[in-house]
XYZ file of N, CA and C in Angstrom:
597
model
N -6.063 -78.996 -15.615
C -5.504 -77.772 -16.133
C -5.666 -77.689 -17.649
N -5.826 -79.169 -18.225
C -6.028 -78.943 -19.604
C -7.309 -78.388 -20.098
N -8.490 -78.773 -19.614
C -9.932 -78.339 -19.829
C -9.823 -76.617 -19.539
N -9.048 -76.558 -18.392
C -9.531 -75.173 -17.751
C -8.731 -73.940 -18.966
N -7.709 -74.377 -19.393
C -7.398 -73.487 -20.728
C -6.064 -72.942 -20.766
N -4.999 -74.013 -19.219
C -3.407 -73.639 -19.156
C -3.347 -74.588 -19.293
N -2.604 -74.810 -20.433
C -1.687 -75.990 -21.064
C -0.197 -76.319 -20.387
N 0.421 -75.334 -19.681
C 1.316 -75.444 -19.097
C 1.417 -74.854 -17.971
N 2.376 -75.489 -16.862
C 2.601 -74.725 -15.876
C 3.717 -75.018 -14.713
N 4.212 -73.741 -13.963
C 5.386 -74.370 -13.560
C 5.750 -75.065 -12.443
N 6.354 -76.272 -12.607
C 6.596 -77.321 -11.934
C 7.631 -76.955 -10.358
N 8.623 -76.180 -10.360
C 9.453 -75.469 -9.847
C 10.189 -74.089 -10.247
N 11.094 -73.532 -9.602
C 11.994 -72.375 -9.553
C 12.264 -72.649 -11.489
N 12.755 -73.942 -11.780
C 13.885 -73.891 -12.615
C 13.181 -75.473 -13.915
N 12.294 -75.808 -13.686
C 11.250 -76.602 -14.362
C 9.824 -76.077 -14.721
N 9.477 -76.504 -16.057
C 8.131 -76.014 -16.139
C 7.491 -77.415 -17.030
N 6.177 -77.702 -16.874
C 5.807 -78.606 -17.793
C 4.673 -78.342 -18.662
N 4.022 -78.658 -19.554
C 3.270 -78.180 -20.603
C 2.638 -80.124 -21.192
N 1.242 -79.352 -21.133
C 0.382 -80.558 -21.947
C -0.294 -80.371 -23.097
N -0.757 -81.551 -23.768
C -1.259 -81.473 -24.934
C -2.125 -82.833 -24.916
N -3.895 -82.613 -25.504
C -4.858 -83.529 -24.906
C -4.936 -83.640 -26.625
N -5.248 -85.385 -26.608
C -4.752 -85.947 -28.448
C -6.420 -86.264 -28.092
N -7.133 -85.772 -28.798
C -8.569 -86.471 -29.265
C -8.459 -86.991 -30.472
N -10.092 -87.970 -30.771
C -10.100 -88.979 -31.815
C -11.383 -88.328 -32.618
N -11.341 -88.911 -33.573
C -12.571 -88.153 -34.586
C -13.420 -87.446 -34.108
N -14.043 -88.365 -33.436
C -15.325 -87.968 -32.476
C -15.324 -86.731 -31.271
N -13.965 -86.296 -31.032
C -13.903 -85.357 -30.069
C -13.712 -85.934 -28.810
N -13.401 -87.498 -28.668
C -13.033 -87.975 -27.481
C -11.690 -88.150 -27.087
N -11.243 -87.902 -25.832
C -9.933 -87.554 -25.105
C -9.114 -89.209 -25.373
N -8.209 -89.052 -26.258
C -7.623 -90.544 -25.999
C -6.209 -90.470 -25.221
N -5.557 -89.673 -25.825
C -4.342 -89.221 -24.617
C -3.715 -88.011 -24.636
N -2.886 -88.086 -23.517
C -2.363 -86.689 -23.083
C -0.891 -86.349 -23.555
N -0.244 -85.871 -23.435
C 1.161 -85.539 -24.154
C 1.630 -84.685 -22.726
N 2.746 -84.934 -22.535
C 3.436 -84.024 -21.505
C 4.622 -83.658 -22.091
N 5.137 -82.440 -21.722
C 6.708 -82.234 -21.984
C 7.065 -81.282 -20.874
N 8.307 -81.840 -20.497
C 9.083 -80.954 -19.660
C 10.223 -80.636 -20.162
N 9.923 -79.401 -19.517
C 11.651 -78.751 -19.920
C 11.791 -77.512 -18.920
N 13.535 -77.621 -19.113
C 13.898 -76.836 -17.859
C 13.819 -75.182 -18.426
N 13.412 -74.344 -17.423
C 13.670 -72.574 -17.675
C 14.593 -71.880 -17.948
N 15.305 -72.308 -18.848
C 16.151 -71.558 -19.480
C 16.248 -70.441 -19.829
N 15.075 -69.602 -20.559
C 15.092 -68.734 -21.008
C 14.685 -67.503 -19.861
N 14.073 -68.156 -18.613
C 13.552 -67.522 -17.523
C 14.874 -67.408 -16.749
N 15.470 -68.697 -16.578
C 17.063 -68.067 -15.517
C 17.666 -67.210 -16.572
N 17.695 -67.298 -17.923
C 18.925 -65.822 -18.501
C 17.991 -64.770 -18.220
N 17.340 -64.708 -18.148
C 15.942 -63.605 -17.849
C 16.632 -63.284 -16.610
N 16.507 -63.799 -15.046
C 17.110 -63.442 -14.264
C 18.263 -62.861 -14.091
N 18.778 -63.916 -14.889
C 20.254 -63.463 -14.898
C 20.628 -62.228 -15.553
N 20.082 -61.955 -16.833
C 20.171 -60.550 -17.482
C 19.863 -59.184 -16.439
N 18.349 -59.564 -15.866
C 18.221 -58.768 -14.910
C 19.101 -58.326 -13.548
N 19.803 -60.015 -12.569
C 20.633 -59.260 -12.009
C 21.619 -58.742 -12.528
N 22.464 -58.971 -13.497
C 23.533 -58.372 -14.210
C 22.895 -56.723 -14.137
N 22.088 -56.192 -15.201
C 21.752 -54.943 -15.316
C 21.429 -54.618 -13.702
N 20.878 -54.814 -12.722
C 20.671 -54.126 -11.779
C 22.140 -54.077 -11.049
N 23.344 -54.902 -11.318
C 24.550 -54.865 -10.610
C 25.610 -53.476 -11.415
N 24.996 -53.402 -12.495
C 25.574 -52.468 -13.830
C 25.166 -51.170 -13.144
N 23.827 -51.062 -12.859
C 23.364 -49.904 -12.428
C 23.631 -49.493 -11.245
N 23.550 -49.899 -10.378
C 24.702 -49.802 -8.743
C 25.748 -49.721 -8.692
N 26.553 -49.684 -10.071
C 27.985 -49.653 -9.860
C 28.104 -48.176 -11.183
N 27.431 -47.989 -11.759
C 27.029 -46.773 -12.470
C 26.803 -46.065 -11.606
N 25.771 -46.231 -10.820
C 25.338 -45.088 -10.099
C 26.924 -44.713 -8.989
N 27.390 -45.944 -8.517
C 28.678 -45.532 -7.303
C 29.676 -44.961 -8.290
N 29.758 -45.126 -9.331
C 30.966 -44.095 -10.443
C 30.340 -42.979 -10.193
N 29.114 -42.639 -10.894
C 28.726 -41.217 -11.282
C 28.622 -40.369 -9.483
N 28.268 -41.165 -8.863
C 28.301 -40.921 -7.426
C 29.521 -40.244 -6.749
N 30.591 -40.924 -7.597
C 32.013 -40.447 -7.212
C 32.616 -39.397 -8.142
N 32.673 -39.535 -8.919
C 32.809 -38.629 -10.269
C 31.928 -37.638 -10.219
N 30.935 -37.051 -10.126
C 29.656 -36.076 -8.833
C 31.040 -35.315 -8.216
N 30.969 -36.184 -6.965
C 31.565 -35.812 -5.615
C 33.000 -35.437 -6.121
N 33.872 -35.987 -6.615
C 34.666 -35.361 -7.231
C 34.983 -34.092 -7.438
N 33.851 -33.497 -9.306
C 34.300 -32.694 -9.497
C 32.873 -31.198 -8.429
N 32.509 -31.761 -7.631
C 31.855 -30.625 -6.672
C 32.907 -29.957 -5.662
N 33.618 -31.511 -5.251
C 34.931 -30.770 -4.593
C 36.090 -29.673 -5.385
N 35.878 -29.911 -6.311
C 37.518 -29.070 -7.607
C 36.098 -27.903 -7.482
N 35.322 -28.037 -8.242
C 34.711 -26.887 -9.250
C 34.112 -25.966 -7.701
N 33.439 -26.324 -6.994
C 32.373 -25.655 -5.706
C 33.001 -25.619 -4.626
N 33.668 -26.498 -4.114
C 34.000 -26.359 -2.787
C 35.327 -26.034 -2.436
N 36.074 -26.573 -2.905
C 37.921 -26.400 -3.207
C 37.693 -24.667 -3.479
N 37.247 -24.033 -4.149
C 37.322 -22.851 -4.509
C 36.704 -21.628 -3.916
N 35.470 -22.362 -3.369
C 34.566 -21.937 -2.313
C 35.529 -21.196 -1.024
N 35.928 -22.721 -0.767
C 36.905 -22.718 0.644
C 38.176 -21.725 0.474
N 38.782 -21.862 -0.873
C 39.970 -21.154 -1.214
C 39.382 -19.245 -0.767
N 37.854 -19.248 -1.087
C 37.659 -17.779 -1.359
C 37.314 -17.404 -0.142
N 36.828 -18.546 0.870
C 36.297 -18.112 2.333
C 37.854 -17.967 3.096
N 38.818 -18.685 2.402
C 40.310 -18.067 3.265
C 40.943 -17.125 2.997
N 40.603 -16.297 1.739
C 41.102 -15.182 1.332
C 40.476 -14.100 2.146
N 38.554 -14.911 1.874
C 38.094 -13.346 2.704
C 38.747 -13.278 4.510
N 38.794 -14.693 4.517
C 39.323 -14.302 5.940
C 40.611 -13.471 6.580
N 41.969 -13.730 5.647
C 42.951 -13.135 5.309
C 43.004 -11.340 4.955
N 42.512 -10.910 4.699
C 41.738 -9.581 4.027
C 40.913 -9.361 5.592
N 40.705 -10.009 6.065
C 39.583 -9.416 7.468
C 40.601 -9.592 8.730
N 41.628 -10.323 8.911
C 42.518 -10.328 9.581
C 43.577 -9.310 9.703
N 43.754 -8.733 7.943
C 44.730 -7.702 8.323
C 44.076 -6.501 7.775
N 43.205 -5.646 8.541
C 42.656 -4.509 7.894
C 42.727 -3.130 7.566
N 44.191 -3.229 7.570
C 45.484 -2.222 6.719
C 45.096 -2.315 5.296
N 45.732 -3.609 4.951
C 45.789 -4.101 3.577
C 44.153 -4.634 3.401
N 44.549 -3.686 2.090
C 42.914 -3.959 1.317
C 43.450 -4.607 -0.254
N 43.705 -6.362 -0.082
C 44.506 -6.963 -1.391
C 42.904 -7.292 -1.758
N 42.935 -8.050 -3.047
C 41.831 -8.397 -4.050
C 41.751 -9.914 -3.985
N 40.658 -10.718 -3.925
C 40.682 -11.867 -4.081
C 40.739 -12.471 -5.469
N 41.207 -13.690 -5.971
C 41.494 -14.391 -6.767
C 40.388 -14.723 -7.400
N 40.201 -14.055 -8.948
C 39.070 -14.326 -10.000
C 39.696 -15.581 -11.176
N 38.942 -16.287 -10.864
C 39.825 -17.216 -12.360
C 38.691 -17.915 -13.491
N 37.379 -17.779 -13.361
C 36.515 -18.896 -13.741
C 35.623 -17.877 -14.290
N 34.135 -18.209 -14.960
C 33.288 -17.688 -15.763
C 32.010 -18.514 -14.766
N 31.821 -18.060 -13.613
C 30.468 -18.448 -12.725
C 30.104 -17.759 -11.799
N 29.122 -18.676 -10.744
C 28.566 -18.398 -9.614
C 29.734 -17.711 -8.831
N 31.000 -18.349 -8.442
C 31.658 -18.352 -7.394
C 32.253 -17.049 -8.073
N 33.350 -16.766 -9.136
C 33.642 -16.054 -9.690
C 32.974 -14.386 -9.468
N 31.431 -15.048 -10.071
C 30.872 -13.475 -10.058
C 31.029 -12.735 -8.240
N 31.005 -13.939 -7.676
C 30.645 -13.587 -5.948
C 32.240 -13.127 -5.841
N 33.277 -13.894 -5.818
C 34.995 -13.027 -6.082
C 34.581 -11.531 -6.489
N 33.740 -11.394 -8.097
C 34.136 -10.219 -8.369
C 33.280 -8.946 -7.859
N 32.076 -9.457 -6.832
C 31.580 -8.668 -6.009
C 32.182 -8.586 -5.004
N 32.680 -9.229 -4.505
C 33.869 -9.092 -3.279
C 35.152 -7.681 -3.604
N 35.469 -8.036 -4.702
C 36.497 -7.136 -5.205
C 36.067 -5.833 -5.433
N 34.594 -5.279 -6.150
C 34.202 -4.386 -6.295
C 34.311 -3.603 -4.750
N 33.315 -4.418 -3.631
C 33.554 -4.042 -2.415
C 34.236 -3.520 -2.120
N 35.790 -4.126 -2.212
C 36.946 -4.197 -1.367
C 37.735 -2.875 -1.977
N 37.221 -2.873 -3.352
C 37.669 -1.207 -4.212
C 36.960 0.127 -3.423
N 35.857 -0.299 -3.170
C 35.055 0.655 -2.342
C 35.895 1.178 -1.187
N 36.083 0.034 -0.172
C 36.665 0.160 1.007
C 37.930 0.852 0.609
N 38.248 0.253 -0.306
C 40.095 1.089 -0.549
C 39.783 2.735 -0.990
N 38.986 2.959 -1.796
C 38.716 4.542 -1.638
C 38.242 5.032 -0.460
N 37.653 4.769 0.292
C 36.730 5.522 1.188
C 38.169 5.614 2.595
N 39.457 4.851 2.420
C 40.525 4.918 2.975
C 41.002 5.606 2.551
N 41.393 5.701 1.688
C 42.264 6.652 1.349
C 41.442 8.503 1.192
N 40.626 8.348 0.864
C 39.437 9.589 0.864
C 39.617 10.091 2.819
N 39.432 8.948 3.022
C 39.324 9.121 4.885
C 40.778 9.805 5.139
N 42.096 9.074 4.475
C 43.175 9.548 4.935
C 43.124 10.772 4.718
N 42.891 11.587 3.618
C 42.944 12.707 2.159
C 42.211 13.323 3.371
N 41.315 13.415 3.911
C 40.585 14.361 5.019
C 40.951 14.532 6.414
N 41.791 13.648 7.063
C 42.232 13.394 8.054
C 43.832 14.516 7.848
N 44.585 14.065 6.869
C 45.960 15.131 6.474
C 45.370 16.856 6.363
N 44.509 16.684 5.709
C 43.542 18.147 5.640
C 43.389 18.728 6.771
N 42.467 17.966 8.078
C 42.093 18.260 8.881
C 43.196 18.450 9.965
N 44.105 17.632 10.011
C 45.464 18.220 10.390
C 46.300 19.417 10.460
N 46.327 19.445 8.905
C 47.030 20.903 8.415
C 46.417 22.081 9.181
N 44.622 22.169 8.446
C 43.653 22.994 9.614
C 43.692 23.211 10.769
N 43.983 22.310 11.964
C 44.304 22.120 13.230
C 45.626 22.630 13.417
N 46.650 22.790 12.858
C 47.831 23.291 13.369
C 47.765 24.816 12.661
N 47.018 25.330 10.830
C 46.697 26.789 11.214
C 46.299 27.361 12.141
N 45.055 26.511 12.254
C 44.180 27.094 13.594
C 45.044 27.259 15.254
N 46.095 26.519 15.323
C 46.898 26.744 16.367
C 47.769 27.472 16.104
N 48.132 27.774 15.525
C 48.941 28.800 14.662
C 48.478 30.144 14.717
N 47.169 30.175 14.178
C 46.390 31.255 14.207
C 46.311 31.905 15.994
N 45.858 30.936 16.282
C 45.357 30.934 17.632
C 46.943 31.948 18.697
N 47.898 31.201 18.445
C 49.015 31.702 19.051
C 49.239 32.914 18.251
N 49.565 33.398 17.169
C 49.795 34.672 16.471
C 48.673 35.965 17.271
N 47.285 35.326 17.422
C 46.298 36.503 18.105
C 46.495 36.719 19.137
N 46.883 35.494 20.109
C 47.066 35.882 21.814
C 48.593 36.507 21.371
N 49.885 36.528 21.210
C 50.754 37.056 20.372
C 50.520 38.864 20.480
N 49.564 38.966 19.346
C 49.344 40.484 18.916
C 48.556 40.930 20.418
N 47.704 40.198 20.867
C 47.043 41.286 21.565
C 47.644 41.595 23.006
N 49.073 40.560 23.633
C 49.425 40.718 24.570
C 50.753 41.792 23.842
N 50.799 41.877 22.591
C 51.598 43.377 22.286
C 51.088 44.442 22.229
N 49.896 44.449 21.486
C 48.747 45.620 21.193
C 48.282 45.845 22.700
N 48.396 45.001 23.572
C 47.907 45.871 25.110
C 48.970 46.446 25.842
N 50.316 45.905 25.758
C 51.451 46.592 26.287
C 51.822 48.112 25.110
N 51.749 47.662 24.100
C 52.134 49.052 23.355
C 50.487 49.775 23.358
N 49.797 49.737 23.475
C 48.866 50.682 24.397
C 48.425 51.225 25.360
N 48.968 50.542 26.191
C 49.126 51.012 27.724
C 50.311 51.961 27.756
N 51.119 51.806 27.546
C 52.454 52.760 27.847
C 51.860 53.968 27.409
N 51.604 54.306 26.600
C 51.190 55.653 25.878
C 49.978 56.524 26.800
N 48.579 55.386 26.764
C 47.648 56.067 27.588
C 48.124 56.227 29.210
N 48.611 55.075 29.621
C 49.657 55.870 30.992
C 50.093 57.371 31.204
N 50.716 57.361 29.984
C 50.908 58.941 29.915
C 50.042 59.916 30.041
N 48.685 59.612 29.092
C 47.797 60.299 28.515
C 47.086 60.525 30.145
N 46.812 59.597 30.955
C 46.016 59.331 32.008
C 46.855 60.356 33.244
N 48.393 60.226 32.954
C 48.981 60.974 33.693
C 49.324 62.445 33.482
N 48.899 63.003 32.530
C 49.368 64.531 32.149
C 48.152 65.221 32.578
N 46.815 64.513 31.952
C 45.599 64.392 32.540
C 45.468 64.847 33.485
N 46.032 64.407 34.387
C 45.677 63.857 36.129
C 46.114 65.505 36.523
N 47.598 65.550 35.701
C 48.271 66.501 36.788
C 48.023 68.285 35.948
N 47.502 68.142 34.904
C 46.796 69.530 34.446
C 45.316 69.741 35.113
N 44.439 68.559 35.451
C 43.512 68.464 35.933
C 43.574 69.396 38.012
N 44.800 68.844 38.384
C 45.064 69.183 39.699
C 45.708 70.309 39.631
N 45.805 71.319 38.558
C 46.050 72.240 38.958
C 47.935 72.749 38.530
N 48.732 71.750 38.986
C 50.169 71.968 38.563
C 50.603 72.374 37.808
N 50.457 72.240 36.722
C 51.192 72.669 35.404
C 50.432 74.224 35.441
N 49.929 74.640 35.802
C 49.249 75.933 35.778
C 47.634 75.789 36.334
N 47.053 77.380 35.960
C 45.564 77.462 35.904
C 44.867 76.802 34.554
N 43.817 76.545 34.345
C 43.260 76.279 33.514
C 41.799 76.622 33.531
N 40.882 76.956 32.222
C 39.154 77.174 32.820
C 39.058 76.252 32.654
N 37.584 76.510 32.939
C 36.470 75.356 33.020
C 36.412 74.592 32.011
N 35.998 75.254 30.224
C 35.806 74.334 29.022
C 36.786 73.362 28.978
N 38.106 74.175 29.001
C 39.415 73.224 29.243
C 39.100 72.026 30.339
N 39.373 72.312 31.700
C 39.137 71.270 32.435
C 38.149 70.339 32.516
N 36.518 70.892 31.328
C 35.725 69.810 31.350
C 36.321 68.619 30.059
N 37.095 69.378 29.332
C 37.695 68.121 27.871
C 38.503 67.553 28.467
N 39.621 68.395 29.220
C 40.937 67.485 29.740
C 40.065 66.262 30.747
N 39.472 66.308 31.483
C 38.311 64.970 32.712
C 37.794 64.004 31.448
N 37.335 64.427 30.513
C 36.808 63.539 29.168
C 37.988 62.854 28.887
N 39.109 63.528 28.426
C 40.228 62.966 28.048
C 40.705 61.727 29.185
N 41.017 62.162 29.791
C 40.952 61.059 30.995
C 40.097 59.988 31.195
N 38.758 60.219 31.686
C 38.436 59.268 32.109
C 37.956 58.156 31.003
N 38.269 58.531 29.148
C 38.328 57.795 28.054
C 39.516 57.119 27.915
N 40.622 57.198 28.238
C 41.752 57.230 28.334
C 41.727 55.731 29.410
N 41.540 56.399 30.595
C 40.823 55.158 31.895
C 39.871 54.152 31.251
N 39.011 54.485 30.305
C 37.946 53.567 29.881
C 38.893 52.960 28.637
């Protein structure tokens, strides 16, 4: 190993040894030199390394938890809070209440599209009611109306009948002759009179 150009090399896990070839004037090999010594600087080497890789697995399981943590408070806790409101609001669909805005985000802006919605829905109720009371009122003129005309015209046909009764009957009996003679021009208006009277 000395010729070939490694002067040292390791003996085990935790030993390494190292040579040194003593020549004489001439360039001839008179002896060798050995030294051993143990890896010291290679086990803190290890050791530094598992340390930092035990640092970093236990970094990573903090930030891992501390993560999970605040996803539950900030995303999901609030998430969930807003999926029970909307559910609450869809359960009773009388009440049109507003969901709970508290934050400057994602979830927030989605609350305050919810709310815009839910403003919508609350006008278009009350607009619905506002036409429905209307359409009411209308429905009972219109019955109103309705009874006042059948009303007039079952008066307007009795106080018109009584009269042309008459008219139909004086008619009848100047026509036949009774009440006297009459001519012809006469008896052709008095038959007009009548049978308009009849019509």
């Amino acid at each position: 190993d000395i010729e070939s150009g490694r002067p040292a090399k390791r003996l085990d896990s935790e030993t390494i040894v190292g040579y040194a070839l003593i020549q004489d004037i001439e360039g001839q090999a008179i002896n060798i030199i050995t030294a051993t010594m143990n890896r010291e600087i290679y086990a803190r080497g290890v050791q530094t390394i598992s340390l930092l890789a035990t640092l970093l697995i236990i970094t990573g399981i903090a930030l891992s938890v501390v993560m999970g943590i605040m996803l539950e408070f900030v995303v999901i806790r609030r998430t969930t809070r807003l999926a029970e409101e909307v559910d609450t609001i869809q359960a009773q669909p009388g009440s049109v209440s507003l969901v709970t805005v508290n934050s400057n985000d994602e979830v927030t802006n989605l609350s305050q599209n919810i709310n815009a919605m839910l403003g919508s829905i609350r006008q278009s109720q009350q607009q619905l009611e506002s036409s429905n009371t209307e359409l009411k009122v209308a429905y009972q003129q219109a019955e109103e109306a309705t009874r006042m005309k059948s009303q007039f015209l079952s008066t307007m046909s009795h106080e018109l009948r009584t009269p042309l009764n008459a008219v139909i009957g004086y008619s009848g009996i100047i026509l036949e002759g009774i009440g006297g003679e009459v001519d012809e021009d006469a008896r052709d208006m008095i038959s007009h009179i009548k049978s308009s009277s009849e019509h």
